[in-house]
Amino acid sequence: MKVQSSARVRVKPCSGEKFQSPEERSCSQVLYIRGEHERCASVELFDTCLPADSETNCLGQGIGLMWQFYGSGYNFRKEGFDLSQVLPLYGVAAIWPVDPIASDEFFQRACLNGENSVALEKGCISFGVFRSSVSRSLFGLIEVFMHRDAFENHLSTTHFEEFIVFARQVYVGDRAQTVKGDTETRS
C-alpha cells in the first residue's frame, strides 16, 4: 500500500531512556530505533503531508550527534499491518543528501526500491521515502523489518543492489547520519 505521508526524524546520542517531545505525544505513530552505535532515532509518521512552508520545517540540522529531518513523500507498507502490534522490529533511519542534479531520479529510484521491498520481501513491513521540506536534494529513508535477518536479506536483493549502485554515485554526505537497530513503537 502506498500512502502519501510525512515524517519527522530526530536522532540524539542514546542515553538509555526514552525521549519524547510534546509534538510526538499527539502524532499518529512514533517509532523509536535503538541504535547499534549508541544513537537513538525517534521517527514520527503522519498520513498527511506537512506543509512545505511550515516554520517548523528544519531539515538536517545537526548539533553534535543530534540531528533532525522534516519531509514529505510516500510510505510503502504491508496491508493491514500495525507496527505497534509486533515487537520488537528492526528499523533503519537514514538521511541521504544527494547531488541536486540527480535528486529527482534519486527520489524515483528510492520509491521503486521501497515499493519493491515491501511487495517482494516477506520481512519488510514498511519503507518510507521522504523529501526534505527545505532542500529538494535531501532525503530521509525510514525502513522497518521484522528482524535483523530480514534487513540483511534486503541488502542482497536485486532491487536494493540496483538502487544502491546509483545512490552511492550521487551521495554527497556523511554516512554517520544513519541509525539502525531494534525498535519500539507508540501509536
Short mmCIF file of N, CA and C in Angstrom, two decimals:
data_model
loop_
_atom_site.label_atom_id
_atom_site.label_comp_id
_atom_site.label_asym_id
_atom_site.label_seq_id
_atom_site.Cartn_x
_atom_site.Cartn_y
_atom_site.Cartn_z
N MET A 1 0.84 -1.17 0.00
CA MET A 1 0.00 0.00 0.00
C MET A 1 0.89 1.24 0.00
N LYS A 2 0.61 2.19 -0.88
CA LYS A 2 1.38 3.43 -1.00
C LYS A 2 0.54 4.56 -0.41
N VAL A 3 1.08 5.23 0.60
CA VAL A 3 0.36 6.29 1.29
C VAL A 3 1.18 7.57 1.25
N GLN A 4 0.56 8.68 0.82
CA GLN A 4 1.25 9.96 0.89
C GLN A 4 1.41 10.30 2.37
N SER A 5 2.64 10.58 2.79
CA SER A 5 2.94 10.72 4.20
C SER A 5 3.96 11.80 4.46
N SER A 6 4.11 12.10 5.75
CA SER A 6 5.16 12.99 6.23
C SER A 6 5.96 12.25 7.28
N ALA A 7 7.17 12.70 7.49
CA ALA A 7 7.99 12.13 8.55
C ALA A 7 8.75 13.23 9.24
N ARG A 8 8.96 13.03 10.50
CA ARG A 8 9.80 13.91 11.30
C ARG A 8 10.74 12.98 12.05
N VAL A 9 12.03 13.15 11.86
CA VAL A 9 13.01 12.26 12.48
C VAL A 9 13.93 13.07 13.38
N ARG A 10 14.15 12.59 14.59
CA ARG A 10 15.14 13.19 15.49
C ARG A 10 16.10 12.11 15.93
N VAL A 11 17.36 12.41 15.92
CA VAL A 11 18.37 11.46 16.37
C VAL A 11 19.23 12.15 17.41
N LYS A 12 19.51 11.45 18.48
CA LYS A 12 20.38 12.01 19.51
C LYS A 12 21.21 10.88 20.12
N PRO A 13 22.29 11.22 20.83
CA PRO A 13 23.06 10.17 21.49
C PRO A 13 22.14 9.35 22.40
N CYS A 14 22.33 8.07 22.39
CA CYS A 14 21.46 7.17 23.14
C CYS A 14 21.89 7.12 24.60
N SER A 15 21.00 7.52 25.50
CA SER A 15 21.35 7.53 26.91
C SER A 15 20.64 6.43 27.68
N GLY A 16 19.85 5.63 26.98
CA GLY A 16 19.16 4.54 27.65
C GLY A 16 17.71 4.85 27.95
N GLU A 17 17.37 6.12 28.16
CA GLU A 17 15.98 6.45 28.46
C GLU A 17 15.25 6.79 27.16
N LYS A 18 13.94 6.63 27.20
CA LYS A 18 13.12 7.02 26.05
C LYS A 18 13.09 8.53 25.99
N PHE A 19 12.88 9.07 24.82
CA PHE A 19 12.74 10.52 24.71
C PHE A 19 11.52 10.82 23.87
N GLN A 20 10.81 11.84 24.26
CA GLN A 20 9.56 12.17 23.59
C GLN A 20 9.28 13.66 23.76
N SER A 21 9.04 14.32 22.65
CA SER A 21 8.72 15.75 22.68
C SER A 21 7.21 15.91 22.79
N PRO A 22 6.73 17.09 23.14
CA PRO A 22 5.28 17.31 23.18
C PRO A 22 4.61 17.02 21.83
N GLU A 23 5.29 17.32 20.73
CA GLU A 23 4.71 17.06 19.41
C GLU A 23 4.51 15.57 19.18
N GLU A 24 5.43 14.74 19.70
CA GLU A 24 5.34 13.30 19.47
C GLU A 24 4.14 12.69 20.19
N ARG A 25 3.72 13.29 21.28
CA ARG A 25 2.63 12.71 22.06
C ARG A 25 1.31 12.72 21.30
N SER A 26 1.17 13.60 20.32
CA SER A 26 -0.10 13.70 19.62
C SER A 26 -0.06 13.16 18.19
N CYS A 27 1.08 12.64 17.75
CA CYS A 27 1.15 12.18 16.36
C CYS A 27 0.59 10.78 16.22
N SER A 28 0.41 10.34 14.98
CA SER A 28 -0.24 9.07 14.72
C SER A 28 0.64 7.87 15.05
N GLN A 29 1.91 7.96 14.87
CA GLN A 29 2.80 6.82 15.14
C GLN A 29 4.20 7.33 15.46
N VAL A 30 4.80 6.79 16.51
CA VAL A 30 6.18 7.11 16.84
C VAL A 30 6.95 5.81 16.88
N LEU A 31 8.06 5.78 16.18
CA LEU A 31 8.93 4.60 16.13
C LEU A 31 10.26 4.98 16.76
N TYR A 32 10.67 4.28 17.79
CA TYR A 32 11.96 4.52 18.43
C TYR A 32 12.93 3.45 17.97
N ILE A 33 14.03 3.87 17.37
CA ILE A 33 15.06 2.93 16.92
C ILE A 33 16.21 3.01 17.91
N ARG A 34 16.54 1.91 18.53
CA ARG A 34 17.63 1.85 19.50
C ARG A 34 18.89 1.53 18.73
N GLY A 35 19.68 2.52 18.44
CA GLY A 35 20.82 2.38 17.54
C GLY A 35 21.89 1.43 18.02
N GLU A 36 22.50 0.74 17.07
CA GLU A 36 23.61 -0.16 17.37
C GLU A 36 24.88 0.60 17.70
N HIS A 37 24.93 1.88 17.35
CA HIS A 37 26.14 2.68 17.56
C HIS A 37 25.87 3.80 18.56
N GLU A 38 25.08 3.50 19.59
CA GLU A 38 24.80 4.42 20.69
C GLU A 38 24.14 5.72 20.25
N ARG A 39 23.24 5.62 19.27
CA ARG A 39 22.37 6.74 18.90
C ARG A 39 20.95 6.20 18.90
N CYS A 40 20.00 7.06 19.15
CA CYS A 40 18.59 6.69 19.11
C CYS A 40 17.89 7.56 18.09
N ALA A 41 16.93 7.00 17.38
CA ALA A 41 16.12 7.77 16.45
C ALA A 41 14.68 7.74 16.92
N SER A 42 14.06 8.88 16.92
CA SER A 42 12.62 8.98 17.16
C SER A 42 12.01 9.39 15.83
N VAL A 43 11.19 8.53 15.27
CA VAL A 43 10.60 8.76 13.95
C VAL A 43 9.09 8.91 14.10
N GLU A 44 8.56 10.04 13.67
CA GLU A 44 7.12 10.26 13.68
C GLU A 44 6.61 10.10 12.25
N LEU A 45 5.58 9.30 12.08
CA LEU A 45 4.99 9.09 10.76
C LEU A 45 3.57 9.64 10.75
N PHE A 46 3.26 10.42 9.72
CA PHE A 46 1.94 11.04 9.57
C PHE A 46 1.37 10.63 8.22
N ASP A 47 0.07 10.43 8.15
CA ASP A 47 -0.57 10.07 6.88
C ASP A 47 -0.97 11.27 6.05
N THR A 48 -0.69 12.47 6.51
CA THR A 48 -0.91 13.66 5.70
C THR A 48 0.39 14.45 5.67
N CYS A 49 0.63 15.15 4.62
CA CYS A 49 1.92 15.82 4.45
C CYS A 49 1.99 17.12 5.24
N LEU A 50 3.17 17.37 5.79
CA LEU A 50 3.45 18.64 6.44
C LEU A 50 3.48 19.73 5.36
N PRO A 51 2.99 20.92 5.64
CA PRO A 51 3.09 21.99 4.64
C PRO A 51 4.54 22.33 4.34
N ALA A 52 4.86 22.49 3.08
CA ALA A 52 6.24 22.75 2.67
C ALA A 52 6.78 24.05 3.23
N ASP A 53 5.90 24.99 3.53
CA ASP A 53 6.37 26.29 4.01
C ASP A 53 6.25 26.41 5.54
N SER A 54 6.05 25.29 6.21
CA SER A 54 5.90 25.32 7.66
C SER A 54 7.13 25.89 8.34
N GLU A 55 6.92 26.75 9.32
CA GLU A 55 8.04 27.34 10.05
C GLU A 55 8.81 26.30 10.84
N THR A 56 8.19 25.16 11.10
CA THR A 56 8.86 24.13 11.88
C THR A 56 9.72 23.21 11.04
N ASN A 57 9.73 23.41 9.74
CA ASN A 57 10.49 22.51 8.87
C ASN A 57 11.98 22.85 8.88
N CYS A 58 12.69 22.26 9.81
CA CYS A 58 14.13 22.43 9.92
C CYS A 58 14.74 21.12 9.45
N LEU A 59 15.46 21.15 8.38
CA LEU A 59 15.92 19.91 7.80
C LEU A 59 17.40 19.69 7.97
N GLY A 60 17.76 18.55 8.44
CA GLY A 60 19.16 18.19 8.54
C GLY A 60 19.95 19.08 9.48
N GLN A 61 19.30 19.63 10.48
CA GLN A 61 20.03 20.44 11.44
C GLN A 61 20.76 19.51 12.40
N GLY A 62 22.03 19.76 12.62
CA GLY A 62 22.80 18.88 13.49
C GLY A 62 23.46 19.62 14.62
N ILE A 63 23.42 19.05 15.80
CA ILE A 63 24.13 19.59 16.96
C ILE A 63 24.89 18.42 17.55
N GLY A 64 26.17 18.36 17.31
CA GLY A 64 26.93 17.20 17.76
C GLY A 64 26.41 15.96 17.06
N LEU A 65 26.01 14.98 17.83
CA LEU A 65 25.44 13.76 17.24
C LEU A 65 23.93 13.85 17.08
N MET A 66 23.34 15.00 17.42
CA MET A 66 21.90 15.14 17.29
C MET A 66 21.56 15.78 15.95
N TRP A 67 20.58 15.25 15.24
CA TRP A 67 20.12 15.86 14.01
C TRP A 67 18.64 15.59 13.84
N GLN A 68 18.00 16.39 12.99
CA GLN A 68 16.58 16.20 12.75
C GLN A 68 16.26 16.43 11.29
N PHE A 69 15.14 15.87 10.87
CA PHE A 69 14.73 15.91 9.47
C PHE A 69 13.22 16.01 9.41
N TYR A 70 12.67 16.93 8.62
CA TYR A 70 11.24 17.00 8.35
C TYR A 70 11.06 16.92 6.85
N GLY A 71 10.16 16.07 6.41
CA GLY A 71 9.92 15.97 4.98
C GLY A 71 8.63 15.24 4.68
N SER A 72 8.28 15.21 3.40
CA SER A 72 7.06 14.52 2.99
C SER A 72 7.37 13.67 1.75
N GLY A 73 6.55 12.67 1.53
CA GLY A 73 6.74 11.77 0.41
C GLY A 73 5.77 10.62 0.50
N TYR A 74 6.30 9.40 0.44
CA TYR A 74 5.45 8.21 0.43
C TYR A 74 5.94 7.19 1.43
N ASN A 75 4.96 6.49 2.03
CA ASN A 75 5.28 5.37 2.91
C ASN A 75 4.65 4.13 2.28
N PHE A 76 5.48 3.16 1.94
CA PHE A 76 5.02 1.89 1.40
C PHE A 76 4.92 0.93 2.58
N ARG A 77 3.78 0.28 2.76
CA ARG A 77 3.66 -0.62 3.90
C ARG A 77 2.73 -1.78 3.57
N LYS A 78 2.93 -2.87 4.29
CA LYS A 78 2.12 -4.06 4.07
C LYS A 78 0.69 -3.76 4.50
N GLU A 79 -0.27 -4.21 3.71
CA GLU A 79 -1.70 -4.00 4.01
C GLU A 79 -2.05 -4.59 5.37
N GLY A 80 -2.79 -3.83 6.14
CA GLY A 80 -3.32 -4.34 7.39
C GLY A 80 -2.31 -4.58 8.49
N PHE A 81 -1.08 -4.13 8.32
CA PHE A 81 -0.05 -4.38 9.32
C PHE A 81 0.08 -3.18 10.24
N ASP A 82 -0.03 -3.42 11.54
CA ASP A 82 0.08 -2.36 12.54
C ASP A 82 1.43 -2.49 13.22
N LEU A 83 2.29 -1.48 13.04
CA LEU A 83 3.64 -1.54 13.61
C LEU A 83 3.63 -1.74 15.11
N SER A 84 2.61 -1.24 15.79
CA SER A 84 2.59 -1.33 17.25
C SER A 84 2.17 -2.70 17.76
N GLN A 85 1.73 -3.59 16.86
CA GLN A 85 1.26 -4.90 17.29
C GLN A 85 2.36 -5.97 17.31
N VAL A 86 3.44 -5.76 16.61
CA VAL A 86 4.51 -6.77 16.54
C VAL A 86 5.81 -6.13 16.98
N LEU A 87 6.34 -6.59 18.10
CA LEU A 87 7.59 -6.03 18.62
C LEU A 87 8.47 -7.15 19.14
N PRO A 88 9.77 -6.99 19.17
CA PRO A 88 10.48 -5.84 18.58
C PRO A 88 10.63 -6.01 17.08
N LEU A 89 10.78 -4.91 16.40
CA LEU A 89 11.08 -4.89 14.97
C LEU A 89 12.50 -4.38 14.81
N TYR A 90 12.97 -4.31 13.57
CA TYR A 90 14.30 -3.78 13.29
C TYR A 90 14.11 -2.59 12.36
N GLY A 91 14.65 -1.44 12.75
CA GLY A 91 14.43 -0.23 11.98
C GLY A 91 15.70 0.43 11.50
N VAL A 92 15.57 1.17 10.41
CA VAL A 92 16.67 1.94 9.85
C VAL A 92 16.14 3.34 9.53
N ALA A 93 16.83 4.36 10.00
CA ALA A 93 16.52 5.75 9.64
C ALA A 93 17.79 6.35 9.08
N ALA A 94 17.74 6.83 7.85
CA ALA A 94 18.94 7.35 7.19
C ALA A 94 18.64 8.65 6.47
N ILE A 95 19.54 9.60 6.58
CA ILE A 95 19.46 10.85 5.85
C ILE A 95 20.38 10.75 4.64
N TRP A 96 19.85 11.08 3.46
CA TRP A 96 20.59 10.98 2.20
C TRP A 96 20.67 12.34 1.51
N PRO A 97 21.75 13.07 1.68
CA PRO A 97 21.96 14.26 0.85
C PRO A 97 22.54 13.81 -0.50
N VAL A 98 21.94 14.26 -1.59
CA VAL A 98 22.41 13.82 -2.91
C VAL A 98 22.71 15.03 -3.79
N ASP A 99 23.42 14.77 -4.87
CA ASP A 99 23.72 15.81 -5.85
C ASP A 99 22.39 16.39 -6.36
N PRO A 100 22.19 17.70 -6.28
CA PRO A 100 20.92 18.30 -6.71
C PRO A 100 20.51 17.92 -8.14
N ILE A 101 21.48 17.74 -9.02
CA ILE A 101 21.17 17.38 -10.41
C ILE A 101 20.48 16.02 -10.48
N ALA A 102 20.79 15.14 -9.54
CA ALA A 102 20.25 13.77 -9.56
C ALA A 102 19.09 13.58 -8.58
N SER A 103 18.61 14.64 -7.94
CA SER A 103 17.64 14.47 -6.86
C SER A 103 16.30 13.88 -7.31
N ASP A 104 15.78 14.29 -8.47
CA ASP A 104 14.51 13.72 -8.93
C ASP A 104 14.64 12.24 -9.25
N GLU A 105 15.74 11.88 -9.91
CA GLU A 105 15.95 10.46 -10.22
C GLU A 105 16.17 9.66 -8.94
N PHE A 106 16.88 10.23 -7.96
CA PHE A 106 17.08 9.54 -6.68
C PHE A 106 15.72 9.25 -6.04
N PHE A 107 14.84 10.26 -6.01
CA PHE A 107 13.52 10.08 -5.41
C PHE A 107 12.75 8.96 -6.10
N GLN A 108 12.75 8.94 -7.42
CA GLN A 108 12.05 7.90 -8.17
C GLN A 108 12.62 6.52 -7.89
N ARG A 109 13.94 6.42 -7.90
CA ARG A 109 14.59 5.12 -7.65
C ARG A 109 14.39 4.65 -6.21
N ALA A 110 14.43 5.59 -5.25
CA ALA A 110 14.21 5.23 -3.85
C ALA A 110 12.77 4.74 -3.65
N CYS A 111 11.81 5.40 -4.30
CA CYS A 111 10.41 4.96 -4.21
C CYS A 111 10.23 3.57 -4.81
N LEU A 112 10.85 3.31 -5.95
CA LEU A 112 10.77 1.99 -6.57
C LEU A 112 11.39 0.93 -5.66
N ASN A 113 12.53 1.25 -5.05
CA ASN A 113 13.17 0.32 -4.12
C ASN A 113 12.25 0.05 -2.92
N GLY A 114 11.63 1.10 -2.39
CA GLY A 114 10.73 0.93 -1.26
C GLY A 114 9.51 0.09 -1.60
N GLU A 115 8.92 0.39 -2.75
CA GLU A 115 7.74 -0.36 -3.18
C GLU A 115 8.08 -1.84 -3.39
N ASN A 116 9.20 -2.11 -4.06
CA ASN A 116 9.62 -3.49 -4.28
C ASN A 116 9.99 -4.20 -2.98
N SER A 117 10.59 -3.47 -2.06
CA SER A 117 10.98 -4.08 -0.78
C SER A 117 9.77 -4.59 -0.03
N VAL A 118 8.71 -3.77 0.05
CA VAL A 118 7.51 -4.17 0.76
C VAL A 118 6.77 -5.28 0.01
N ALA A 119 6.71 -5.18 -1.32
CA ALA A 119 5.96 -6.15 -2.11
C ALA A 119 6.66 -7.51 -2.22
N LEU A 120 7.98 -7.49 -2.32
CA LEU A 120 8.71 -8.73 -2.63
C LEU A 120 9.41 -9.38 -1.44
N GLU A 121 9.60 -8.63 -0.37
CA GLU A 121 10.31 -9.18 0.79
C GLU A 121 9.33 -9.45 1.92
N LYS A 122 9.24 -10.70 2.33
CA LYS A 122 8.33 -11.07 3.40
C LYS A 122 8.62 -10.29 4.68
N GLY A 123 9.90 -10.01 4.95
CA GLY A 123 10.28 -9.39 6.21
C GLY A 123 10.30 -7.87 6.21
N CYS A 124 10.00 -7.21 5.07
CA CYS A 124 9.97 -5.74 5.04
C CYS A 124 8.54 -5.29 5.27
N ILE A 125 8.31 -4.59 6.38
CA ILE A 125 6.97 -4.18 6.79
C ILE A 125 6.60 -2.81 6.25
N SER A 126 7.56 -1.89 6.27
CA SER A 126 7.28 -0.51 5.89
C SER A 126 8.55 0.12 5.35
N PHE A 127 8.39 0.98 4.35
CA PHE A 127 9.55 1.64 3.75
C PHE A 127 9.10 3.04 3.34
N GLY A 128 9.60 4.05 4.06
CA GLY A 128 9.24 5.43 3.77
C GLY A 128 10.32 6.15 3.01
N VAL A 129 9.93 6.92 2.01
CA VAL A 129 10.85 7.75 1.23
C VAL A 129 10.33 9.18 1.32
N PHE A 130 11.10 10.04 1.98
CA PHE A 130 10.65 11.39 2.26
C PHE A 130 11.65 12.42 1.75
N ARG A 131 11.14 13.43 1.06
CA ARG A 131 11.97 14.52 0.54
C ARG A 131 11.87 15.69 1.51
N SER A 132 13.01 16.29 1.78
CA SER A 132 13.07 17.42 2.70
C SER A 132 12.09 18.51 2.31
N SER A 133 11.49 19.11 3.31
CA SER A 133 10.61 20.26 3.08
C SER A 133 11.41 21.53 2.83
N VAL A 134 12.71 21.48 3.03
CA VAL A 134 13.57 22.65 2.86
C VAL A 134 14.51 22.51 1.67
N SER A 135 15.08 21.33 1.49
CA SER A 135 16.04 21.10 0.41
C SER A 135 15.59 19.94 -0.46
N ARG A 136 15.37 20.19 -1.74
CA ARG A 136 14.89 19.14 -2.64
C ARG A 136 15.92 18.05 -2.90
N SER A 137 17.15 18.24 -2.43
CA SER A 137 18.17 17.21 -2.64
C SER A 137 18.55 16.49 -1.35
N LEU A 138 17.71 16.60 -0.33
CA LEU A 138 17.94 15.90 0.94
C LEU A 138 16.75 14.99 1.21
N PHE A 139 17.04 13.72 1.51
CA PHE A 139 16.01 12.71 1.65
C PHE A 139 16.15 11.96 2.97
N GLY A 140 15.03 11.47 3.46
CA GLY A 140 15.02 10.59 4.62
C GLY A 140 14.41 9.26 4.22
N LEU A 141 15.11 8.17 4.49
CA LEU A 141 14.58 6.83 4.24
C LEU A 141 14.35 6.17 5.59
N ILE A 142 13.14 5.67 5.80
CA ILE A 142 12.78 5.03 7.06
C ILE A 142 12.25 3.64 6.74
N GLU A 143 12.99 2.63 7.17
CA GLU A 143 12.69 1.25 6.81
C GLU A 143 12.42 0.44 8.07
N VAL A 144 11.40 -0.44 8.01
CA VAL A 144 11.06 -1.28 9.16
C VAL A 144 10.97 -2.73 8.70
N PHE A 145 11.71 -3.59 9.39
CA PHE A 145 11.79 -5.01 9.06
C PHE A 145 11.35 -5.85 10.26
N MET A 146 10.94 -7.08 10.00
CA MET A 146 10.51 -7.98 11.08
C MET A 146 11.64 -8.26 12.07
N HIS A 147 12.87 -8.34 11.55
CA HIS A 147 14.03 -8.63 12.40
C HIS A 147 15.30 -8.31 11.61
N ARG A 148 16.43 -8.37 12.27
CA ARG A 148 17.69 -8.01 11.63
C ARG A 148 18.00 -8.90 10.42
N ASP A 149 17.68 -10.18 10.50
CA ASP A 149 17.93 -11.07 9.36
C ASP A 149 17.16 -10.63 8.12
N ALA A 150 15.95 -10.11 8.31
CA ALA A 150 15.16 -9.60 7.17
C ALA A 150 15.86 -8.40 6.54
N PHE A 151 16.45 -7.55 7.38
CA PHE A 151 17.22 -6.41 6.85
C PHE A 151 18.44 -6.90 6.09
N GLU A 152 19.17 -7.86 6.64
CA GLU A 152 20.35 -8.41 5.97
C GLU A 152 19.95 -9.03 4.62
N ASN A 153 18.80 -9.70 4.58
CA ASN A 153 18.30 -10.26 3.33
C ASN A 153 18.00 -9.14 2.32
N HIS A 154 17.43 -8.05 2.80
CA HIS A 154 17.12 -6.89 1.95
C HIS A 154 18.37 -6.41 1.21
N LEU A 155 19.50 -6.42 1.91
CA LEU A 155 20.75 -5.93 1.32
C LEU A 155 21.25 -6.78 0.16
N SER A 156 20.72 -8.00 0.03
CA SER A 156 21.18 -8.88 -1.06
C SER A 156 20.14 -9.01 -2.19
N THR A 157 19.07 -8.23 -2.14
CA THR A 157 18.06 -8.32 -3.19
C THR A 157 18.49 -7.54 -4.43
N THR A 158 17.96 -7.94 -5.56
CA THR A 158 18.28 -7.28 -6.83
C THR A 158 17.83 -5.82 -6.83
N HIS A 159 16.62 -5.57 -6.32
CA HIS A 159 16.12 -4.17 -6.35
C HIS A 159 16.96 -3.27 -5.46
N PHE A 160 17.43 -3.77 -4.32
CA PHE A 160 18.30 -2.94 -3.47
C PHE A 160 19.64 -2.69 -4.16
N GLU A 161 20.21 -3.74 -4.75
CA GLU A 161 21.51 -3.58 -5.40
C GLU A 161 21.44 -2.59 -6.56
N GLU A 162 20.34 -2.63 -7.32
CA GLU A 162 20.16 -1.66 -8.41
C GLU A 162 20.06 -0.25 -7.87
N PHE A 163 19.35 -0.08 -6.76
CA PHE A 163 19.21 1.24 -6.15
C PHE A 163 20.54 1.73 -5.59
N ILE A 164 21.23 0.89 -4.84
CA ILE A 164 22.41 1.36 -4.11
C ILE A 164 23.57 1.69 -5.05
N VAL A 165 23.67 1.03 -6.18
CA VAL A 165 24.72 1.38 -7.15
C VAL A 165 24.54 2.82 -7.60
N PHE A 166 23.31 3.19 -7.93
CA PHE A 166 23.04 4.57 -8.33
C PHE A 166 23.20 5.52 -7.14
N ALA A 167 22.62 5.17 -6.00
CA ALA A 167 22.60 6.06 -4.83
C ALA A 167 24.01 6.42 -4.37
N ARG A 168 24.91 5.48 -4.37
CA ARG A 168 26.28 5.76 -3.93
C ARG A 168 26.98 6.74 -4.87
N GLN A 169 26.63 6.73 -6.13
CA GLN A 169 27.25 7.64 -7.09
C GLN A 169 26.82 9.08 -6.88
N VAL A 170 25.62 9.30 -6.34
CA VAL A 170 25.10 10.66 -6.20
C VAL A 170 25.11 11.15 -4.76
N TYR A 171 25.52 10.32 -3.82
CA TYR A 171 25.52 10.67 -2.39
C TYR A 171 26.62 11.69 -2.10
N VAL A 172 26.29 12.73 -1.34
CA VAL A 172 27.28 13.78 -1.04
C VAL A 172 27.41 14.04 0.46
N GLY A 173 27.06 13.07 1.29
CA GLY A 173 27.04 13.34 2.73
C GLY A 173 27.90 12.41 3.55
N ASP A 174 27.56 12.36 4.81
CA ASP A 174 28.28 11.61 5.83
C ASP A 174 27.40 10.46 6.28
N ARG A 175 27.85 9.22 6.11
CA ARG A 175 27.03 8.07 6.46
C ARG A 175 26.80 7.95 7.96
N ALA A 176 27.38 8.82 8.77
CA ALA A 176 27.11 8.81 10.20
C ALA A 176 25.67 9.19 10.48
N GLN A 177 24.97 9.73 9.48
CA GLN A 177 23.58 10.12 9.66
C GLN A 177 22.63 8.95 9.42
N THR A 178 22.98 7.79 9.96
CA THR A 178 22.15 6.60 9.86
C THR A 178 22.06 5.96 11.23
N VAL A 179 20.86 5.54 11.60
CA VAL A 179 20.67 4.80 12.84
C VAL A 179 19.92 3.53 12.48
N LYS A 180 20.40 2.39 12.98
CA LYS A 180 19.68 1.14 12.77
C LYS A 180 19.77 0.28 14.02
N GLY A 181 18.70 -0.43 14.30
CA GLY A 181 18.65 -1.27 15.49
C GLY A 181 17.22 -1.67 15.83
N ASP A 182 17.06 -2.32 16.98
CA ASP A 182 15.74 -2.77 17.41
C ASP A 182 14.85 -1.56 17.70
N THR A 183 13.55 -1.78 17.57
CA THR A 183 12.61 -0.68 17.70
C THR A 183 11.56 -0.96 18.77
N GLU A 184 10.89 0.10 19.14
CA GLU A 184 9.63 0.01 19.85
C GLU A 184 8.74 1.09 19.26
N THR A 185 7.44 0.91 19.36
CA THR A 185 6.52 1.88 18.75
C THR A 185 5.51 2.38 19.77
N ARG A 186 4.91 3.51 19.42
CA ARG A 186 3.77 4.04 20.15
C ARG A 186 2.80 4.58 19.13
N SER A 187 1.52 4.39 19.36
CA SER A 187 0.56 4.98 18.43
C SER A 187 -0.50 5.74 19.19
#
